[in-house]
XYZ file of C-alpha atoms in Angstrom:
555
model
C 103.068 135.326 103.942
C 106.060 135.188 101.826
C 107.797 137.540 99.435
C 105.772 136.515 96.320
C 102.673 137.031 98.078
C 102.007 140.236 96.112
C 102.235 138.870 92.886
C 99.400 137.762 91.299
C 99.508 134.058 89.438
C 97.391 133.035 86.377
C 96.599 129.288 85.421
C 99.055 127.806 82.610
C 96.393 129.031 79.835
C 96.443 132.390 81.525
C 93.215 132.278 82.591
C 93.040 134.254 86.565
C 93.411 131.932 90.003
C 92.997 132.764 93.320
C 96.741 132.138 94.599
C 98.680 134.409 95.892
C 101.966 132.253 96.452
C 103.735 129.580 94.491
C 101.473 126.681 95.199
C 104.281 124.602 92.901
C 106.360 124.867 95.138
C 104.079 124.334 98.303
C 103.085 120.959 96.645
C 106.461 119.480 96.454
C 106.866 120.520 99.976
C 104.011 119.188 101.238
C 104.460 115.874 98.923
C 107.771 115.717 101.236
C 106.485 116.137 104.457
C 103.538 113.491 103.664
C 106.186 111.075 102.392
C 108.281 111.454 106.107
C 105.083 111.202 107.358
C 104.146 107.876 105.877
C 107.831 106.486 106.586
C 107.487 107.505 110.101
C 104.683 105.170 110.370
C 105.892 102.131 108.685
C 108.837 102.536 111.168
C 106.551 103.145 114.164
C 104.689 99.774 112.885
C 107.645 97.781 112.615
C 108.734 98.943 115.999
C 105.078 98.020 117.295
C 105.353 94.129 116.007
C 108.958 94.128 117.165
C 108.233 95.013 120.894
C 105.088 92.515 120.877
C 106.919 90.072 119.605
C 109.981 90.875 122.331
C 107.686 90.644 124.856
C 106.043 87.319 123.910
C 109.414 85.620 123.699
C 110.263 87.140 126.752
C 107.343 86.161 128.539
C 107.563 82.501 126.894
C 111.337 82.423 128.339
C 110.257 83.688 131.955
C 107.179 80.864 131.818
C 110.007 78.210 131.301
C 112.562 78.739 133.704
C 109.839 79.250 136.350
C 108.271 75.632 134.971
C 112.037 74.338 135.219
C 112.816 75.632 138.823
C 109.029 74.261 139.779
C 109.805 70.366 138.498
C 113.359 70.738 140.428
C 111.733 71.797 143.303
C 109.174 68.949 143.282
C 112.053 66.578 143.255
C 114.115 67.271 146.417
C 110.974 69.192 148.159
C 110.265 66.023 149.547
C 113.500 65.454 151.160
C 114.205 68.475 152.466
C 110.525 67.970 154.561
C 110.884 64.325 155.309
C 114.578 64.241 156.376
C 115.152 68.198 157.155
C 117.804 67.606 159.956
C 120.283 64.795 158.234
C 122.637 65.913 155.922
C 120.733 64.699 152.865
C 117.891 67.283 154.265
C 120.218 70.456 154.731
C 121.745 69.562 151.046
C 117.835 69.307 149.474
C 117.408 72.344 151.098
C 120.162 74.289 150.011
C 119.545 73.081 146.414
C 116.163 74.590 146.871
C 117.326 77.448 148.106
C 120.204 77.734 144.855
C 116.943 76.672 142.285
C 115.033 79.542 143.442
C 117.573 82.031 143.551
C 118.768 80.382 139.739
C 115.536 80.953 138.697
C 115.097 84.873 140.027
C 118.401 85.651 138.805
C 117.988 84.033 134.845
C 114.242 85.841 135.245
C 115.557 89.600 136.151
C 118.466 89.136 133.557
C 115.598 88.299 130.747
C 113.646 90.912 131.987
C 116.305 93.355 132.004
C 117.264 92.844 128.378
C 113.218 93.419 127.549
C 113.442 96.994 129.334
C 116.696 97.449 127.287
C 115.365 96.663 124.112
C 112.169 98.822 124.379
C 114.067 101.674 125.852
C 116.014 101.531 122.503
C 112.762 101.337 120.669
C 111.065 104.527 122.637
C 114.496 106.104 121.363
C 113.813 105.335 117.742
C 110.565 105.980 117.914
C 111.156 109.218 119.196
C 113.778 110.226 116.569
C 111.626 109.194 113.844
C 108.614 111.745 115.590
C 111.134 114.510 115.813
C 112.171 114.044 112.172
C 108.514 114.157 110.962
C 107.852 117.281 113.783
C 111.195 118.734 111.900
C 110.078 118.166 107.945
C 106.724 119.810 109.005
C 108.536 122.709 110.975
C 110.503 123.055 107.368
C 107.003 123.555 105.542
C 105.588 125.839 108.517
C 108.135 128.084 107.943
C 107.829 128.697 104.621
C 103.704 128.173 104.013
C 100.801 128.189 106.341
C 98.703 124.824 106.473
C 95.753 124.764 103.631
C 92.907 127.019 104.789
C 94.367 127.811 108.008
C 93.170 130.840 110.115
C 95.556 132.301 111.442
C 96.097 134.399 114.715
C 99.216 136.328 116.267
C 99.850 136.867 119.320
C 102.598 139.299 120.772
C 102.807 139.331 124.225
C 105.350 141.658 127.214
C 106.532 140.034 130.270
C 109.419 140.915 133.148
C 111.642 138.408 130.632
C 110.907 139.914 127.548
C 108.621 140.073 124.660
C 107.290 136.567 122.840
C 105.532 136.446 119.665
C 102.824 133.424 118.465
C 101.385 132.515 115.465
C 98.606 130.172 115.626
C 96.871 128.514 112.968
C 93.537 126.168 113.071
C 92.435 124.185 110.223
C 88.986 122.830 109.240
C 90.518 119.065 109.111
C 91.411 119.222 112.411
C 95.273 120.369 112.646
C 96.300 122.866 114.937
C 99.960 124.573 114.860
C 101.996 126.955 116.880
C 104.857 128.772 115.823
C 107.655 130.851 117.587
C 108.154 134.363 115.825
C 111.344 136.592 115.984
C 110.930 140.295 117.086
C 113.570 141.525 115.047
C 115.480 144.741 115.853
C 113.935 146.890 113.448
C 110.617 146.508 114.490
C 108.802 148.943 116.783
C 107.479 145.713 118.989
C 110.431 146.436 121.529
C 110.664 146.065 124.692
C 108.881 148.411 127.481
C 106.407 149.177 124.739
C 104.413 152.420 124.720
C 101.469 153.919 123.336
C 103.372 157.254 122.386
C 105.837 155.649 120.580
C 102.699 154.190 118.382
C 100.257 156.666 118.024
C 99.835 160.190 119.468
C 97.041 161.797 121.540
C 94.986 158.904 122.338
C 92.610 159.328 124.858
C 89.393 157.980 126.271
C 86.604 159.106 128.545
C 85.296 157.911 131.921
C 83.213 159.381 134.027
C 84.332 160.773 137.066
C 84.635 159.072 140.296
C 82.692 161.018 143.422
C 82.945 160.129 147.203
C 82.127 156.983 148.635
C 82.205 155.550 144.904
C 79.451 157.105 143.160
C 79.578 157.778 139.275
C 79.250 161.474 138.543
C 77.625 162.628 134.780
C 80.672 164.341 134.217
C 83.316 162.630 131.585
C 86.757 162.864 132.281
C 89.248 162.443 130.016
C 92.190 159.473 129.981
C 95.145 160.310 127.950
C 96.888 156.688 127.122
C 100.220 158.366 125.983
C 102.096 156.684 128.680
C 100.789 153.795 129.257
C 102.400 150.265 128.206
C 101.262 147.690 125.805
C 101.224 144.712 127.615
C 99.347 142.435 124.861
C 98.457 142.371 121.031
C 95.763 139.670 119.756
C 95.326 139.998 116.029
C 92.847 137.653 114.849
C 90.512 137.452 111.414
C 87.663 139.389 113.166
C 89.671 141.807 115.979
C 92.482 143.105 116.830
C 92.978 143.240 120.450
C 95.479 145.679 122.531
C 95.970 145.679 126.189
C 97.607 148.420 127.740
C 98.670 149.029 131.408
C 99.470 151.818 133.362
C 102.612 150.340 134.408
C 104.410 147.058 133.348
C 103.255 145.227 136.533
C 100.909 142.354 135.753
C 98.382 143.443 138.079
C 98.269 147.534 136.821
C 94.769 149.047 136.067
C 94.590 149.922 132.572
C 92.205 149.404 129.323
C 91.170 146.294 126.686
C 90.706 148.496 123.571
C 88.962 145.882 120.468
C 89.194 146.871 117.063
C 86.933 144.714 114.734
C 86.826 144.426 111.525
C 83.127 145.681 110.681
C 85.026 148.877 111.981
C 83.003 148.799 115.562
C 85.539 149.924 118.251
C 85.210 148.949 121.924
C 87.377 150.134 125.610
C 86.881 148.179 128.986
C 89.087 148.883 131.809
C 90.618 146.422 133.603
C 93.075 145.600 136.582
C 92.592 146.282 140.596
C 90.739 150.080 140.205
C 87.116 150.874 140.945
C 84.922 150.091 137.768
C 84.193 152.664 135.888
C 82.000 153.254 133.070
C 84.161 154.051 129.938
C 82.723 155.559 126.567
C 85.046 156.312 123.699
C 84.495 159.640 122.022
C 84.220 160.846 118.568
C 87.232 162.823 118.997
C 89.517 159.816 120.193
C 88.108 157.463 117.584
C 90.675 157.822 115.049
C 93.773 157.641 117.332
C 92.157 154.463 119.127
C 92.220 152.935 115.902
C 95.066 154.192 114.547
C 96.689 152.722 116.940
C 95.199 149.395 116.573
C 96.128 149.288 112.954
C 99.788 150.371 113.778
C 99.911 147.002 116.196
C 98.258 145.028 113.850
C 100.788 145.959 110.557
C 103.966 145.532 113.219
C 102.513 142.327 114.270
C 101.311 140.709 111.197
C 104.908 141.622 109.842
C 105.991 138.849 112.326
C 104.942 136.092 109.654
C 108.225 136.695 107.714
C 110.415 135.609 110.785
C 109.508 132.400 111.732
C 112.025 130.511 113.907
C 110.351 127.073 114.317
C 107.226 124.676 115.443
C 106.376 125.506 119.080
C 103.393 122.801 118.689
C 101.216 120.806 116.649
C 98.302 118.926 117.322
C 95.921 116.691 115.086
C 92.415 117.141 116.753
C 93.318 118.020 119.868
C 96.657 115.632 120.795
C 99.820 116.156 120.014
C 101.908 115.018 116.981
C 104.537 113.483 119.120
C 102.011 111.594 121.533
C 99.782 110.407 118.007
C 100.264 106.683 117.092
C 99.542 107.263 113.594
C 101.288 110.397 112.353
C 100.509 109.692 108.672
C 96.818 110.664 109.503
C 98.444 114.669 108.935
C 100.240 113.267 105.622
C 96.161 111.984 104.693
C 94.354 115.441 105.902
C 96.994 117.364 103.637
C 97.165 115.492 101.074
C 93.765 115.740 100.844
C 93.709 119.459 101.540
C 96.057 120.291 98.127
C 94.265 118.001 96.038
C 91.440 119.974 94.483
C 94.047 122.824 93.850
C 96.696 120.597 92.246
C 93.902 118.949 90.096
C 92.611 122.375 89.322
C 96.249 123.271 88.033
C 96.590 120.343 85.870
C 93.446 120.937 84.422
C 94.566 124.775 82.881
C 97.788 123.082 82.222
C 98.745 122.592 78.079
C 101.629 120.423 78.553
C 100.887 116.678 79.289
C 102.880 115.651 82.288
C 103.412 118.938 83.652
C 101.590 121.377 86.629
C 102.066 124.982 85.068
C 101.900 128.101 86.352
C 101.898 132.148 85.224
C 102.997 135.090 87.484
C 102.750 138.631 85.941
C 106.076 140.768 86.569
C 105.050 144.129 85.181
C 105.158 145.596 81.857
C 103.079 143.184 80.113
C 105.244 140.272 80.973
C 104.615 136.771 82.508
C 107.112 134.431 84.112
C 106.348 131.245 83.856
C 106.715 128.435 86.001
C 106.559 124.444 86.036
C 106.945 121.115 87.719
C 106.559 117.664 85.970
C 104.556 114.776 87.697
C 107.719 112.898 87.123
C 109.435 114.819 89.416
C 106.715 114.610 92.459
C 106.463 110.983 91.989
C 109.943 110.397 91.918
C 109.806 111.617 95.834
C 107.953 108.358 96.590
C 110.534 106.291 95.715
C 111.082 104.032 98.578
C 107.518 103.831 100.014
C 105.466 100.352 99.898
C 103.082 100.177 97.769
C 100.113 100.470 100.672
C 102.135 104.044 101.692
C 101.666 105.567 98.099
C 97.616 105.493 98.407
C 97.723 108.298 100.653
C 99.011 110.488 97.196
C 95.779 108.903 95.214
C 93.757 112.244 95.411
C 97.051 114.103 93.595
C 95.608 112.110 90.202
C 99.293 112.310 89.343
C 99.275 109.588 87.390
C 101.598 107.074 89.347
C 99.965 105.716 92.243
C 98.430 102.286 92.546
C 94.996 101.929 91.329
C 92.468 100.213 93.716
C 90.804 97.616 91.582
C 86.591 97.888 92.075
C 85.193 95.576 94.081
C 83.240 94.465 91.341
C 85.354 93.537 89.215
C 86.825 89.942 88.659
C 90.824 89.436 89.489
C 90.485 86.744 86.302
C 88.891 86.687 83.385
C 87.360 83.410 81.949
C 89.413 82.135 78.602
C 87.174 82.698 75.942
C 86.033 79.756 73.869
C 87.195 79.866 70.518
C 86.306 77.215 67.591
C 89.075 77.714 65.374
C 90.311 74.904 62.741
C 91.202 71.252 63.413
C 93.766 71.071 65.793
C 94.979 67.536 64.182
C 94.554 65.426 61.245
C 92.089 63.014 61.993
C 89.550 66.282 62.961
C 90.527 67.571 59.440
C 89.201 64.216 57.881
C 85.970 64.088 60.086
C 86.860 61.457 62.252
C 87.068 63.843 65.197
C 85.144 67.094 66.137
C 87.002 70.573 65.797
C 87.870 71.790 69.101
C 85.265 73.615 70.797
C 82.250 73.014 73.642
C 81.975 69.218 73.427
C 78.730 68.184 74.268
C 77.990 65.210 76.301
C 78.120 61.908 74.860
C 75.307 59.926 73.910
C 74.926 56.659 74.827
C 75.988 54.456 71.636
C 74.621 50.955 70.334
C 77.413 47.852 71.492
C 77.475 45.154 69.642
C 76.841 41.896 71.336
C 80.619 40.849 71.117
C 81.290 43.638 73.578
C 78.190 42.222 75.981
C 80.442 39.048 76.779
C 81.063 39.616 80.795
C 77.597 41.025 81.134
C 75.614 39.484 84.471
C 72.131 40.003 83.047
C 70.959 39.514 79.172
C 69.830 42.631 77.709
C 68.251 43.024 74.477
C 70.803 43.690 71.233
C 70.386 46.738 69.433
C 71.658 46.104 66.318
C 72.161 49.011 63.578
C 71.062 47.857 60.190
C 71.032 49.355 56.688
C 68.532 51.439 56.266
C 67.130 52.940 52.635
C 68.189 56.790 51.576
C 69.892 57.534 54.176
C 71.323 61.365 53.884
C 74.804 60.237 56.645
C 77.149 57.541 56.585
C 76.579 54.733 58.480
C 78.736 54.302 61.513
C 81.594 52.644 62.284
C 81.521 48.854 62.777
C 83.678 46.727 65.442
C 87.169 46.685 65.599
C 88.339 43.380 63.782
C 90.044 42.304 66.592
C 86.391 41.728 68.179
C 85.090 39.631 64.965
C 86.806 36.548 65.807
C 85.031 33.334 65.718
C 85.639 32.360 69.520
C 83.929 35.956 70.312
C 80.765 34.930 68.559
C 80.911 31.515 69.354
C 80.681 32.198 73.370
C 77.409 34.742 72.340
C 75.660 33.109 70.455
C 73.473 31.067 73.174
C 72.471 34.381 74.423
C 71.497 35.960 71.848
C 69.331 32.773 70.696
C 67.640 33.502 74.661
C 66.372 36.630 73.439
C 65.775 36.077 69.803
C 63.250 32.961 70.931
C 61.644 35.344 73.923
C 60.271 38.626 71.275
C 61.875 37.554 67.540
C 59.172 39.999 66.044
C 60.191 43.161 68.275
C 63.961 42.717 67.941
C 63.634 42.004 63.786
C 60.952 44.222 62.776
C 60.859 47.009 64.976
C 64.967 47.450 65.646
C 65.786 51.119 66.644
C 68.317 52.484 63.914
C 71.046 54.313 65.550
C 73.187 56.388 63.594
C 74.517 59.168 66.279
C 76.101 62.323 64.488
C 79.815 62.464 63.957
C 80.140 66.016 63.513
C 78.885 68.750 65.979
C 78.888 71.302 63.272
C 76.281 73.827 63.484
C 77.190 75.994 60.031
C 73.797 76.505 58.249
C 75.370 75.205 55.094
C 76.028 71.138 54.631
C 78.647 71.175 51.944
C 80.959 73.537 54.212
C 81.224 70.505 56.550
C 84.543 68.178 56.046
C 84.309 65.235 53.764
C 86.051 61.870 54.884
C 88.644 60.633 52.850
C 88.583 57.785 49.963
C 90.207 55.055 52.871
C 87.744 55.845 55.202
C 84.874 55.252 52.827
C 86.544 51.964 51.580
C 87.140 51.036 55.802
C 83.204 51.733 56.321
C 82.140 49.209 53.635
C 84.304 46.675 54.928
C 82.698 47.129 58.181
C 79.568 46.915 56.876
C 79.778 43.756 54.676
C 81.218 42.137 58.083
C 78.376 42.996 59.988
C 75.981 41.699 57.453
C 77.646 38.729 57.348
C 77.515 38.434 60.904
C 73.658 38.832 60.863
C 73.429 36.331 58.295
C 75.476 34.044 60.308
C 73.019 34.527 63.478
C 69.878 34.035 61.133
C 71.289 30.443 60.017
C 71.627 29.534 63.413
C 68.393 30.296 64.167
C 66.417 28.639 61.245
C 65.429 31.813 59.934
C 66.116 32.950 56.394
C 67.641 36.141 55.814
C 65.920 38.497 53.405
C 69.119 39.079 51.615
């Protein structure tokens, strides 16, 4: 296929591939074609949205000035019916007559510039299709598509000779490509077998009167007749020949397959005839075949350009998404190229080796660098199509199952301020929900209903402090004053319940849940001193409230 075909190429720890060409330099190829590809159909899908969005507002502009010409109309319609011979008639109807005409006019100009507009689009499109049918007639001259079978085709006419190659793909790509007959090679024009091979002959039998086969072989000799058509293929080689270069000329299909089986028909306007190729003309029936087949194959080296390409079954320039080739070759490359990297030593680089005789290697390298510096300029959605390179730069696809945020973790690290450091507030942390706490009956002033007063009272060996008592702003005599009557309600009501059987409430401080009690934070020497105070206040309260009520305090 190319001049380094020959050469055989390790793996970059020398270790034996199957490639037979530089498949570095294929990949940066194809890596550009897939990235004119992809721009091709950003532009196409720009150009889409544009001419929607031309024809919208064009449609919107047409809807108006046909609404605008209908309300003028429905104002002097009238007149020009009810008074259609007086002067005020004929001018209604003239101004009629100008709306509509206003209104056909301002509609063909806006449709005009529409047609202009997407005429200019069709052009871009199309120059943007002929520069992606271009980049891929750059790579199709150099390197067949990945896995392609290929088939040549040479064929005569009264104009001259034209040579095919086609090539068919398992992902659905089919390409034509001109050849160039060059002057050196023996596919001329006015072709003959002679100038191939020499003494080739077949046998027939021999016509008898009114048309009946005889037992009696004759023998052909195909010297001098003309090859009008070579088909080589990966299972035959095909080569018709004619008797003379007229379309229409009897002459013989000879098949040439590559199990070595080796078949003659005859064709054209004669009478059909039973043809049976000897042993004797065996070898120079497929000598020549093989002589066609070398000339023709030779053909690969002098490609001229694209004649065609079509992605499963329409062509490139009629596709609305070219960048499904860019995908299907992308994704044809990409086991080799990972295959590569994997025999590669050197981080960052594809390597390979080429033997060039006398125990010596060349060898030869591309960085990943390099091929993703070519997709400079795409979007971001563009560069997924290069995802199955693995070369290292393209955007990951995050899994579907996996959160875009992660919750903060909860940390319980030290006391974020001084009063947590002296145990007056918890460390920071999960704070659990309140509980409910004990008020004292000054804070029960505005209440509707009485309620019964839990009162927290001193309670023997106690292993906690006791907990805080009121503010002193809430300890002033007209506070108690305005609650005592209610509390005397309920005292009178259940005095045994409240006194002897009073809940103690002492709700925990600290949330700490350390195993060990003398790692918790101590409060300080003030705080101590603050909690007696409270404390004597509060019993002096009670004593206070037991006076009152005629009942002596046990202290």
């Amino acid at each position: 296929m190319s001049p380094e075909a020959p050469v055989q190429y390790l793996f970059g720890d020398s270790t034996a591939s199957d490639l037979e060409f530089d498949y570095l330099a294929f990949t940066r190829e194809v890596i550009d074609c897939a990235v004119v590809m992809a721009e091709c159909e950003v532009t196409l899908a720009v150009t889409v949205e544009d001419r929607r969005t031309r024809e919208l507002e064009t449609a919107a502009v047409v809807a108006a000035v046909e609404e605008l010409g209908k309300r003028a109309s429905q104002v002097v319609g009238p007149v020009t019916k009810d008074q259609a011979s007086t002067p005020i008639g004929r001018c209604a109807a003239a101004i009629t007559m100008a709306i509509r005409e206003a209104v056909d006019k301002e509609s063909l100009q806006v449709r005009a510039a529409l047609a202009a507009e997407r005429d200019e689009m069709d052009k871009q499109d199309q120059r943007q299709r002929e520069r992606a049918r271009d980049v891929l007639g750059k790579l199709l001259r150099t390197h067949d598509l990945p896995g392609a079978d290929k088939e040549f085709e040479v064929a005569w006419t009264a104009t001259g000779v034209k040579a095919t190659l086609r090539q068919r793909t398992g992902f659905g790509v089919e390409a034509m490509l001109s050849l160039e007959i060059p002057p050196s090679s023996v596919l001329g024009l006015d072709l003959r077998v002679d100038r191939i091979a020499e003494n080739v002959e077949v046998h027939a039998h021999e016509i008898g009167g009114w048309l009946k086969k005889s037992d009696k072989l004759v023998a052909h000799k195909l010297g001098r007749y003309h090859v009008a058509n070579v088909l080589v293929g990966s299972e035959a080689t095909t080569v018709r020949l004619r008797m003379t270069p007229e379309a229409n000329a009897v002459g013989f299909v000879v098949t040439a397959r590559r199990t070595g089986e080796l078949t003659i028909e005859p064709t054209g306007g004669g009478p059909n005839r039973e043809v049976a190729v000897d042993e004797r003309g065996r070898p120079a029936l497929r000598l020549l075949a093989d002589r066609l087949e070398a000339a023709v194959r030779a053909l690969a080296e002098t490609r001229t350009g694209t004649a065609s390409v079509e992605i499963d079954g329409k062509p490139l320039a009629q596709h609305e998404h070219p960048q499904v080739l860019a995908e299907r070759l992308i994704a044809a490359i990409a086991p080799t190229v990972q295959n590569i990297a994997r025999h590669s030593r050197s981080p960052g680089e594809l390597v390979l080796r080429r033997l060039i005789g006398e125990n010596r290697r060349e060898e030869i390298f591309v960085s990943t660098a390099e091929l993703l510096k070519r997709l400079d300029g795409l979007p971001s959605h563009a560069r997924e199509l290069f995802a199955p390179l693995q070369l290292g730069g393209e955007p990951a696809r995050p899994p579907a199952d996996e959160p875009t945020s992660q919750a903060r973790p909860v940390v319980e690290g030290k006391p974020a301020s001084p009063a947590a450091a002296s145990g007056l507030a918890p460390a920071p942390g999960p704070v659990p929900a309140p509980a409910e706490r004990a008020v004292p009956v000054a804070d029960r002033k505005g209440d509707a209903e009485p309620e019964p007063r839990a009162t927290a009272r001193p309670v023997a060996n106690r292993t906690a402090p006791p907990p805080l008592g009121m503010p002193d702003v809430r300890s002033g005599p007209t506070r108690l004053s305005s609650t005592i009557p209610a509390v005397e309600a309920r005292r009178v009501t259940s005095p045994t319940s409240l006194r002897g059987e009073l809940p103690v409430i002492d709700p925990p401080l600290f949330d700490d849940k350390e195993p060990s009690v003398s790692a918790k934070p101590q409060p300080s020497p003030e705080v101590n001193r603050k909690r007696e105070d409270d404390l004597a206040l509060s019993e002096a309260i009670e004593r206070a409230l037991d006076e009152e009520e005629g009942v002596s305090s046990p202290k």
